Coordinates of C-alpha atoms and ligand atoms in Angstrom, one line a residue:
M1 CA 17.3 29.7 -81.6
V2 CA 15.6 27.7 -77.9
E3 CA 12.4 26.4 -80.0
E4 CA 14.7 25.2 -82.5
L5 CA 16.8 23.1 -80.3
R6 CA 13.9 22.1 -78.6
R7 CA 12.2 20.7 -82.2
F8 CA 16.3 19.4 -82.8
G9 CA 15.5 16.9 -80.0
I10 CA 17.6 18.8 -77.1
E11 CA 15.0 18.0 -74.3
D12 CA 17.2 18.6 -71.2
E13 CA 15.1 21.8 -69.2
R14 CA 18.1 22.8 -67.6
V15 CA 20.5 23.2 -70.4
L16 CA 17.4 24.7 -72.7
S17 CA 16.9 27.2 -70.1
A18 CA 20.8 28.0 -69.4
M19 CA 20.8 28.5 -73.2
E20 CA 17.5 31.1 -72.8
K21 CA 19.7 32.5 -70.6
I22 CA 23.0 34.0 -71.7
P23 CA 23.2 36.0 -74.6
R24 CA 25.3 35.0 -77.2
H25 CA 25.4 38.1 -78.8
L26 CA 28.0 39.1 -76.6
F27 CA 30.5 36.0 -77.1
V28 CA 30.8 37.0 -80.9
P29 CA 32.3 40.2 -82.3
E30 CA 30.8 42.9 -83.0
H31 CA 30.5 42.9 -86.5
L32 CA 28.7 39.1 -86.7
R33 CA 25.9 40.3 -84.1
H34 CA 23.0 39.9 -86.2
L35 CA 24.1 36.0 -86.8
A36 CA 24.5 35.2 -83.0
Y37 CA 21.0 33.4 -82.4
E38 CA 21.4 31.5 -85.5
D39 CA 22.1 27.8 -85.2
S40 CA 25.9 27.6 -86.6
P41 CA 29.4 28.5 -85.8
L42 CA 30.8 31.5 -85.9
P43 CA 34.7 33.0 -86.6
I44 CA 35.9 34.5 -83.2
G45 CA 39.7 35.8 -84.1
H46 CA 43.1 34.1 -84.4
G47 CA 41.1 31.5 -86.6
Q48 CA 38.8 29.9 -84.0
T49 CA 34.9 29.5 -83.5
I50 CA 32.2 29.9 -81.0
S51 CA 30.4 26.5 -81.5
Q52 CA 27.1 26.0 -83.6
P53 CA 24.2 26.2 -80.5
Y54 CA 22.8 22.9 -81.5
I55 CA 26.1 20.9 -80.5
V56 CA 26.9 23.0 -77.7
A57 CA 23.8 22.1 -76.5
L58 CA 23.9 18.1 -77.1
M59 CA 27.7 18.7 -75.7
T60 CA 26.4 19.7 -72.1
Q61 CA 23.2 17.5 -72.4
A62 CA 25.5 14.1 -72.5
L63 CA 27.4 15.5 -69.5
E64 CA 24.0 15.0 -67.4
L65 CA 24.7 18.2 -65.1
K66 CA 22.6 18.1 -61.7
G67 CA 24.6 21.3 -60.6
D68 CA 27.0 20.2 -57.9
E69 CA 30.0 19.0 -60.5
K70 CA 33.3 19.8 -60.9
V71 CA 34.1 20.5 -64.2
L72 CA 37.0 21.1 -66.8
E73 CA 36.8 22.8 -70.2
V74 CA 39.3 22.1 -72.6
G75 CA 38.9 25.2 -75.5
T76 CA 37.6 28.0 -73.9
G77 CA 37.4 30.7 -76.8
S78 CA 35.1 32.8 -76.3
G79 CA 33.8 32.1 -73.3
Y80 CA 30.5 31.0 -74.2
Q81 CA 30.0 26.9 -73.1
T82 CA 31.6 28.2 -69.9
A83 CA 29.2 30.3 -68.8
I84 CA 26.7 27.5 -69.7
L85 CA 28.3 25.3 -67.6
C86 CA 28.5 28.0 -64.9
E87 CA 25.0 28.5 -64.8
L88 CA 24.5 24.5 -64.8
S89 CA 27.7 23.2 -62.2
R90 CA 29.9 24.1 -59.1
E91 CA 32.8 25.2 -60.3
V92 CA 34.5 25.3 -63.8
F93 CA 37.9 25.4 -64.6
S94 CA 38.8 26.3 -68.4
I95 CA 41.7 26.1 -70.3
E96 CA 42.3 28.0 -73.4
R97 CA 45.8 27.8 -75.9
I98 CA 45.7 31.7 -77.0
P99 CA 45.9 34.4 -74.0
E100 CA 43.6 36.9 -76.2
L101 CA 41.1 34.5 -76.4
A102 CA 41.4 33.4 -72.3
E103 CA 41.4 37.5 -71.8
G104 CA 38.0 38.4 -73.5
A105 CA 36.8 35.0 -72.0
R106 CA 37.3 36.4 -68.4
R107 CA 36.3 39.5 -68.8
R108 CA 32.8 38.7 -70.5
L109 CA 32.0 36.0 -67.6
E110 CA 33.0 38.3 -65.0
E111 CA 30.6 40.9 -66.6
L112 CA 28.1 38.7 -66.8
G113 CA 28.3 38.0 -63.2
Y114 CA 30.2 34.9 -63.2
R115 CA 32.0 33.3 -60.0
N116 CA 32.5 30.4 -59.9
F117 CA 35.0 29.4 -62.9
H118 CA 38.7 29.8 -63.4
I119 CA 40.3 30.4 -66.7
R120 CA 44.5 29.8 -67.1
V121 CA 46.2 30.1 -70.6
G122 CA 47.5 26.8 -71.6
D123 CA 48.4 23.0 -72.9
G124 CA 44.6 21.7 -71.7
T125 CA 45.5 18.1 -73.3
L126 CA 47.6 18.4 -70.2
G127 CA 44.4 18.8 -67.6
W128 CA 44.9 20.8 -64.9
P129 CA 46.8 17.8 -62.2
E130 CA 46.2 20.5 -59.3
E131 CA 42.4 20.2 -59.5
A132 CA 41.7 16.2 -60.7
P133 CA 39.6 14.5 -60.1
F134 CA 36.8 16.0 -62.3
D135 CA 32.8 14.6 -62.6
R136 CA 32.9 16.1 -65.9
I137 CA 35.2 16.9 -68.7
I138 CA 34.8 18.7 -71.9
V139 CA 36.8 19.5 -74.5
T140 CA 35.4 22.2 -77.6
G141 CA 38.2 20.9 -80.4
G142 CA 38.7 17.7 -82.6
L143 CA 41.3 15.4 -80.7
P144 CA 42.5 12.2 -82.4
E145 CA 42.3 10.1 -78.8
V146 CA 41.0 11.2 -75.5
P147 CA 44.6 12.6 -74.1
R148 CA 45.9 10.1 -71.5
P149 CA 45.8 13.0 -68.9
L150 CA 42.1 13.8 -69.3
E151 CA 41.5 10.4 -68.4
E152 CA 43.2 9.7 -65.8
Q153 CA 41.8 12.9 -64.7
L154 CA 38.1 11.9 -64.6
R155 CA 36.7 10.7 -61.6
E156 CA 35.2 7.4 -61.5
G157 CA 31.6 7.5 -62.9
G158 CA 32.3 10.2 -64.5
R159 CA 31.4 11.6 -68.3
L160 CA 33.6 13.0 -70.9
V161 CA 32.3 14.8 -73.8
A162 CA 34.9 15.3 -76.9
P163 CA 34.4 15.6 -80.9
I164 CA 37.2 12.2 -81.5
G165 CA 38.8 11.7 -85.3
G166 CA 40.3 13.2 -88.4
R167 CA 41.9 16.8 -88.4
F168 CA 38.6 18.1 -90.4
D169 CA 36.2 15.6 -89.1
Q170 CA 35.7 14.2 -85.6
D171 CA 32.6 11.7 -84.0
L172 CA 31.0 13.9 -80.9
C173 CA 31.8 11.0 -78.1
L174 CA 30.0 11.1 -75.0
F175 CA 33.0 8.2 -72.6
L176 CA 31.6 7.2 -69.3
K177 CA 34.7 5.9 -66.8
E178 CA 33.5 3.1 -65.0
K179 CA 36.1 0.2 -63.6
G180 CA 39.2 2.6 -64.5
R181 CA 38.2 2.9 -68.1
L182 CA 36.1 4.7 -70.5
R183 CA 33.3 2.9 -72.3
R184 CA 32.7 4.9 -75.3
R185 CA 29.1 5.9 -77.3
V186 CA 29.4 8.5 -80.3
L187 CA 26.3 10.9 -80.5
C188 CA 26.7 12.5 -83.8
P189 CA 29.5 13.4 -86.2
C190 CA 30.9 16.8 -86.4
T191 CA 33.8 19.0 -87.2
F192 CA 35.6 21.0 -84.9
V193 CA 38.4 23.2 -85.0
P194 CA 41.2 21.3 -83.7
I195 CA 43.1 20.6 -80.1
I196 CA 46.7 21.5 -80.8
G197 CA 48.8 20.5 -78.0
S198 CA 51.2 17.7 -76.8
H199 CA 48.2 15.3 -76.7
G200 CA 46.1 16.5 -79.7
W201 CA 47.8 17.8 -83.3
R202 CA 50.0 19.2 -84.4
K203 CA 50.2 22.8 -85.4
Ligands
SAM301 N1 33.7 26.6 -76.2 C1 34.3 27.8 -77.5 C2 32.9 29.2 -77.2 O1 32.0 28.8 -76.2 O2 33.6 29.8 -77.7 C3 34.7 27.6 -78.4 C4 36.2 26.7 -78.3 S1 36.7 26.9 -80.1 C5 35.9 25.8 -81.4 C6 38.1 25.7 -79.6 C7 38.7 26.0 -79.1 O3 39.9 25.4 -78.4 C8 39.6 27.4 -79.5 O4 39.5 28.9 -78.9 C9 41.3 26.8 -79.3 O5 42.3 28.0 -79.9 C10 41.1 26.4 -78.3 N2 42.5 25.6 -78.1 C11 43.3 24.4 -79.4 N3 43.9 24.0 -78.8 C12 44.3 24.1 -77.4 C13 44.7 23.3 -76.6 N4 45.6 22.3 -75.8 N5 44.8 23.6 -74.9 C14 43.2 24.5 -74.6 N6 42.9 25.0 -75.8 C15 42.8 25.0 -76.9

Protein backbone atom coordinates (compact mmCIF):
# COMPACT_ATOMS: atom_id res chain seq x y z
CA MET A 1 0.00 0.00 0.00
CA VAL A 2 2.77 2.42 0.95
CA GLU A 3 4.66 1.83 -2.31
CA GLU A 4 1.47 2.64 -4.18
CA LEU A 5 1.04 5.86 -2.16
CA ARG A 6 4.60 6.84 -3.10
CA ARG A 7 3.83 6.18 -6.78
CA PHE A 8 0.72 8.36 -6.47
CA GLY A 9 2.92 11.24 -5.27
CA ILE A 10 2.77 11.12 -1.46
CA GLU A 11 6.21 12.34 -0.37
CA ASP A 12 6.01 13.02 3.37
CA GLU A 13 8.10 10.23 4.89
CA ARG A 14 6.49 10.68 8.33
CA VAL A 15 3.05 10.11 6.82
CA LEU A 16 4.25 7.11 4.84
CA SER A 17 5.90 5.47 7.84
CA ALA A 18 2.83 6.04 10.05
CA MET A 19 0.69 4.37 7.39
CA GLU A 20 3.17 1.53 7.09
CA LYS A 21 3.05 1.00 10.85
CA ILE A 22 -0.70 1.16 11.51
CA PRO A 23 -2.56 -2.11 10.78
CA ARG A 24 -5.49 -0.88 8.65
CA HIS A 25 -7.04 -4.37 8.71
CA LEU A 26 -7.88 -3.87 12.42
CA PHE A 27 -10.06 -0.88 11.48
CA VAL A 28 -12.30 -2.64 8.95
CA PRO A 29 -14.99 -5.30 9.53
CA GLU A 30 -13.60 -8.81 9.70
CA HIS A 31 -15.23 -10.01 6.46
CA LEU A 32 -13.50 -7.17 4.54
CA ARG A 33 -10.02 -7.64 6.00
CA HIS A 34 -8.65 -9.16 2.79
CA LEU A 35 -9.35 -5.77 1.13
CA ALA A 36 -7.80 -3.63 3.88
CA TYR A 37 -4.63 -2.76 1.92
CA GLU A 38 -6.38 -1.96 -1.37
CA ASP A 39 -6.59 1.72 -2.23
CA SER A 40 -10.32 2.02 -1.70
CA PRO A 41 -12.84 3.15 0.90
CA LEU A 42 -14.65 0.34 2.75
CA PRO A 43 -17.92 0.20 4.69
CA ILE A 44 -17.60 0.28 8.50
CA GLY A 45 -21.30 -0.03 9.39
CA HIS A 46 -24.03 2.55 10.12
CA GLY A 47 -23.83 3.67 6.48
CA GLN A 48 -20.29 5.09 7.01
CA THR A 49 -16.91 4.36 5.43
CA ILE A 50 -13.21 4.25 6.23
CA SER A 51 -11.64 6.54 3.63
CA GLN A 52 -9.40 5.50 0.74
CA PRO A 53 -5.74 5.33 1.87
CA TYR A 54 -4.57 7.78 -0.82
CA ILE A 55 -7.04 10.42 0.37
CA VAL A 56 -6.09 9.78 4.02
CA ALA A 57 -2.42 10.24 3.09
CA LEU A 58 -3.09 13.37 1.04
CA MET A 59 -5.14 15.01 3.82
CA THR A 60 -2.55 14.13 6.46
CA GLN A 61 0.30 15.36 4.30
CA ALA A 62 -1.53 18.66 3.76
CA LEU A 63 -1.69 19.19 7.54
CA GLU A 64 2.16 19.35 7.63
CA LEU A 65 2.37 17.82 11.11
CA LYS A 66 5.74 18.17 12.86
CA GLY A 67 4.87 16.36 16.09
CA ASP A 68 3.90 19.08 18.56
CA GLU A 69 0.43 20.01 17.34
CA LYS A 70 -2.94 19.93 19.04
CA VAL A 71 -5.33 18.53 16.43
CA LEU A 72 -9.12 18.48 16.11
CA GLU A 73 -10.67 15.74 13.96
CA VAL A 74 -14.35 15.76 12.96
CA GLY A 75 -15.62 12.28 12.00
CA THR A 76 -13.73 9.62 13.98
CA GLY A 77 -15.35 6.73 12.08
CA SER A 78 -13.21 3.61 12.52
CA GLY A 79 -10.41 5.57 14.22
CA TYR A 80 -7.87 4.82 11.47
CA GLN A 81 -7.21 8.48 10.62
CA THR A 82 -7.14 9.20 14.37
CA ALA A 83 -4.36 6.63 14.82
CA ILE A 84 -2.31 8.36 12.11
CA LEU A 85 -2.83 11.72 13.81
CA CYS A 86 -1.81 10.18 17.17
CA GLU A 87 1.45 9.01 15.57
CA LEU A 88 2.25 12.38 14.04
CA SER A 89 1.08 15.00 16.56
CA ARG A 90 1.02 15.73 20.30
CA GLU A 91 -2.67 15.45 21.16
CA VAL A 92 -5.78 14.56 19.17
CA PHE A 93 -9.38 15.55 19.94
CA SER A 94 -11.81 13.60 17.77
CA ILE A 95 -15.59 13.93 17.51
CA GLU A 96 -17.97 11.29 16.14
CA ARG A 97 -21.75 11.55 15.76
CA ILE A 98 -22.52 7.81 16.02
CA PRO A 99 -21.88 6.42 19.55
CA GLU A 100 -21.17 2.83 18.40
CA LEU A 101 -18.47 4.01 15.97
CA ALA A 102 -16.92 6.25 18.63
CA GLU A 103 -16.82 3.32 21.07
CA GLY A 104 -15.26 0.93 18.52
CA ALA A 105 -12.61 3.50 17.61
CA ARG A 106 -11.76 4.18 21.27
CA ARG A 107 -11.32 0.46 21.93
CA ARG A 108 -9.08 -0.09 18.88
CA LEU A 109 -6.89 2.90 19.67
CA GLU A 110 -6.49 1.83 23.30
CA GLU A 111 -5.63 -1.71 22.25
CA LEU A 112 -2.94 -0.34 19.94
CA GLY A 113 -1.48 1.58 22.88
CA TYR A 114 -2.35 5.16 21.95
CA ARG A 115 -2.78 7.49 24.93
CA ASN A 116 -2.73 10.94 23.30
CA PHE A 117 -6.31 11.03 22.05
CA HIS A 118 -9.76 12.04 23.34
CA ILE A 119 -12.98 10.96 21.64
CA ARG A 120 -16.30 12.68 22.18
CA VAL A 121 -19.74 11.75 20.82
CA GLY A 122 -21.47 14.80 19.40
CA ASP A 123 -21.81 17.27 16.57
CA GLY A 124 -18.32 18.03 15.36
CA THR A 125 -19.46 21.04 13.34
CA LEU A 126 -19.57 22.84 16.70
CA GLY A 127 -15.92 21.97 17.33
CA TRP A 128 -14.55 21.45 20.83
CA PRO A 129 -14.60 25.01 22.25
CA GLU A 130 -13.13 24.16 25.71
CA GLU A 131 -9.98 22.85 24.01
CA ALA A 132 -9.58 25.54 21.34
CA PRO A 133 -7.52 26.87 19.71
CA PHE A 134 -6.25 23.99 17.58
CA ASP A 135 -3.09 24.03 15.45
CA ARG A 136 -4.73 21.77 12.88
CA ILE A 137 -8.29 20.72 12.04
CA ILE A 138 -9.26 17.82 9.79
CA VAL A 139 -12.83 17.05 8.72
CA THR A 140 -13.29 13.58 7.28
CA GLY A 141 -16.76 14.04 5.77
CA GLY A 142 -18.30 16.39 3.22
CA LEU A 143 -19.48 19.88 4.15
CA PRO A 144 -21.24 22.67 2.20
CA GLU A 145 -18.77 25.17 3.71
CA VAL A 146 -16.35 25.49 6.61
CA PRO A 147 -18.41 25.70 9.83
CA ARG A 148 -17.91 29.06 11.55
CA PRO A 149 -17.06 27.40 14.91
CA LEU A 150 -14.22 25.45 13.26
CA GLU A 151 -12.89 28.60 11.59
CA GLU A 152 -12.93 30.37 14.95
CA GLN A 153 -11.28 27.46 16.79
CA LEU A 154 -8.33 27.27 14.36
CA ARG A 155 -5.20 29.02 15.60
CA GLU A 156 -3.72 31.89 13.56
CA GLY A 157 -1.24 30.28 11.14
CA GLY A 158 -3.09 26.97 11.46
CA ARG A 159 -4.20 24.57 8.73
CA LEU A 160 -7.62 23.04 8.14
CA VAL A 161 -8.35 20.27 5.63
CA ALA A 162 -11.90 19.41 4.60
CA PRO A 163 -13.98 18.20 1.64
CA ILE A 164 -16.17 21.16 0.64
CA GLY A 165 -18.95 21.17 -1.95
CA GLY A 166 -22.16 19.31 -2.73
CA ARG A 167 -23.74 16.43 -0.87
CA PHE A 168 -22.23 13.82 -3.21
CA ASP A 169 -19.13 15.49 -4.74
CA GLN A 170 -16.69 17.82 -3.11
CA ASP A 171 -13.29 19.45 -3.55
CA LEU A 172 -10.71 18.43 -1.00
CA CYS A 173 -9.60 21.84 0.31
CA LEU A 174 -6.69 23.06 2.39
CA PHE A 175 -7.29 26.30 4.31
CA LEU A 176 -4.56 28.42 5.87
CA LYS A 177 -5.59 30.92 8.55
CA GLU A 178 -3.86 34.24 7.93
CA LYS A 179 -4.76 37.55 9.57
CA GLY A 180 -7.89 35.97 10.98
CA ARG A 181 -9.17 34.78 7.59
CA LEU A 182 -9.11 31.46 5.76
CA ARG A 183 -7.22 31.27 2.46
CA ARG A 184 -8.30 28.26 0.39
CA ARG A 185 -6.43 25.92 -1.95
CA VAL A 186 -8.15 23.06 -3.78
CA LEU A 187 -6.18 19.79 -3.66
CA CYS A 188 -8.39 17.47 -5.74
CA PRO A 189 -11.99 16.38 -6.35
CA CYS A 190 -13.32 13.82 -3.87
CA THR A 191 -16.45 12.03 -2.65
CA PHE A 192 -17.12 11.76 1.07
CA VAL A 193 -20.14 10.78 3.14
CA PRO A 194 -21.85 13.91 4.49
CA ILE A 195 -21.14 15.55 7.83
CA ILE A 196 -24.56 15.90 9.42
CA GLY A 197 -24.92 18.66 11.95
CA SER A 198 -25.99 22.15 12.79
CA HIS A 199 -23.25 23.65 10.53
CA GLY A 200 -23.24 20.72 8.09
CA TRP A 201 -25.90 18.83 6.16
CA ARG A 202 -29.32 18.07 7.54
CA LYS A 203 -30.03 14.30 7.80
N1 LIG B 1 -11.75 9.11 9.18
C1 LIG B 1 -12.62 7.98 9.40
C2 LIG B 1 -11.85 6.69 9.42
O1 LIG B 1 -10.60 6.73 9.36
O2 LIG B 1 -12.48 5.63 9.55
C3 LIG B 1 -13.71 7.93 8.38
C4 LIG B 1 -14.73 8.96 8.59
S1 LIG B 1 -16.22 8.72 7.70
C5 LIG B 1 -15.74 9.06 6.06
C6 LIG B 1 -17.10 10.17 8.25
C7 LIG B 1 -17.54 10.08 9.69
O3 LIG B 1 -18.11 11.34 10.07
C8 LIG B 1 -18.62 9.05 9.94
O4 LIG B 1 -18.19 8.15 10.93
C9 LIG B 1 -19.82 9.86 10.41
O5 LIG B 1 -20.62 9.21 11.37
C10 LIG B 1 -19.13 11.07 11.00
N2 LIG B 1 -19.97 12.26 11.14
C11 LIG B 1 -20.98 12.70 10.34
N3 LIG B 1 -21.48 13.87 10.81
C12 LIG B 1 -20.76 14.17 11.94
C13 LIG B 1 -20.76 15.25 12.87
N4 LIG B 1 -21.60 16.29 12.77
N5 LIG B 1 -19.89 15.21 13.89
C14 LIG B 1 -19.00 14.20 14.05
N6 LIG B 1 -18.95 13.15 13.19
C15 LIG B 1 -19.80 13.15 12.14
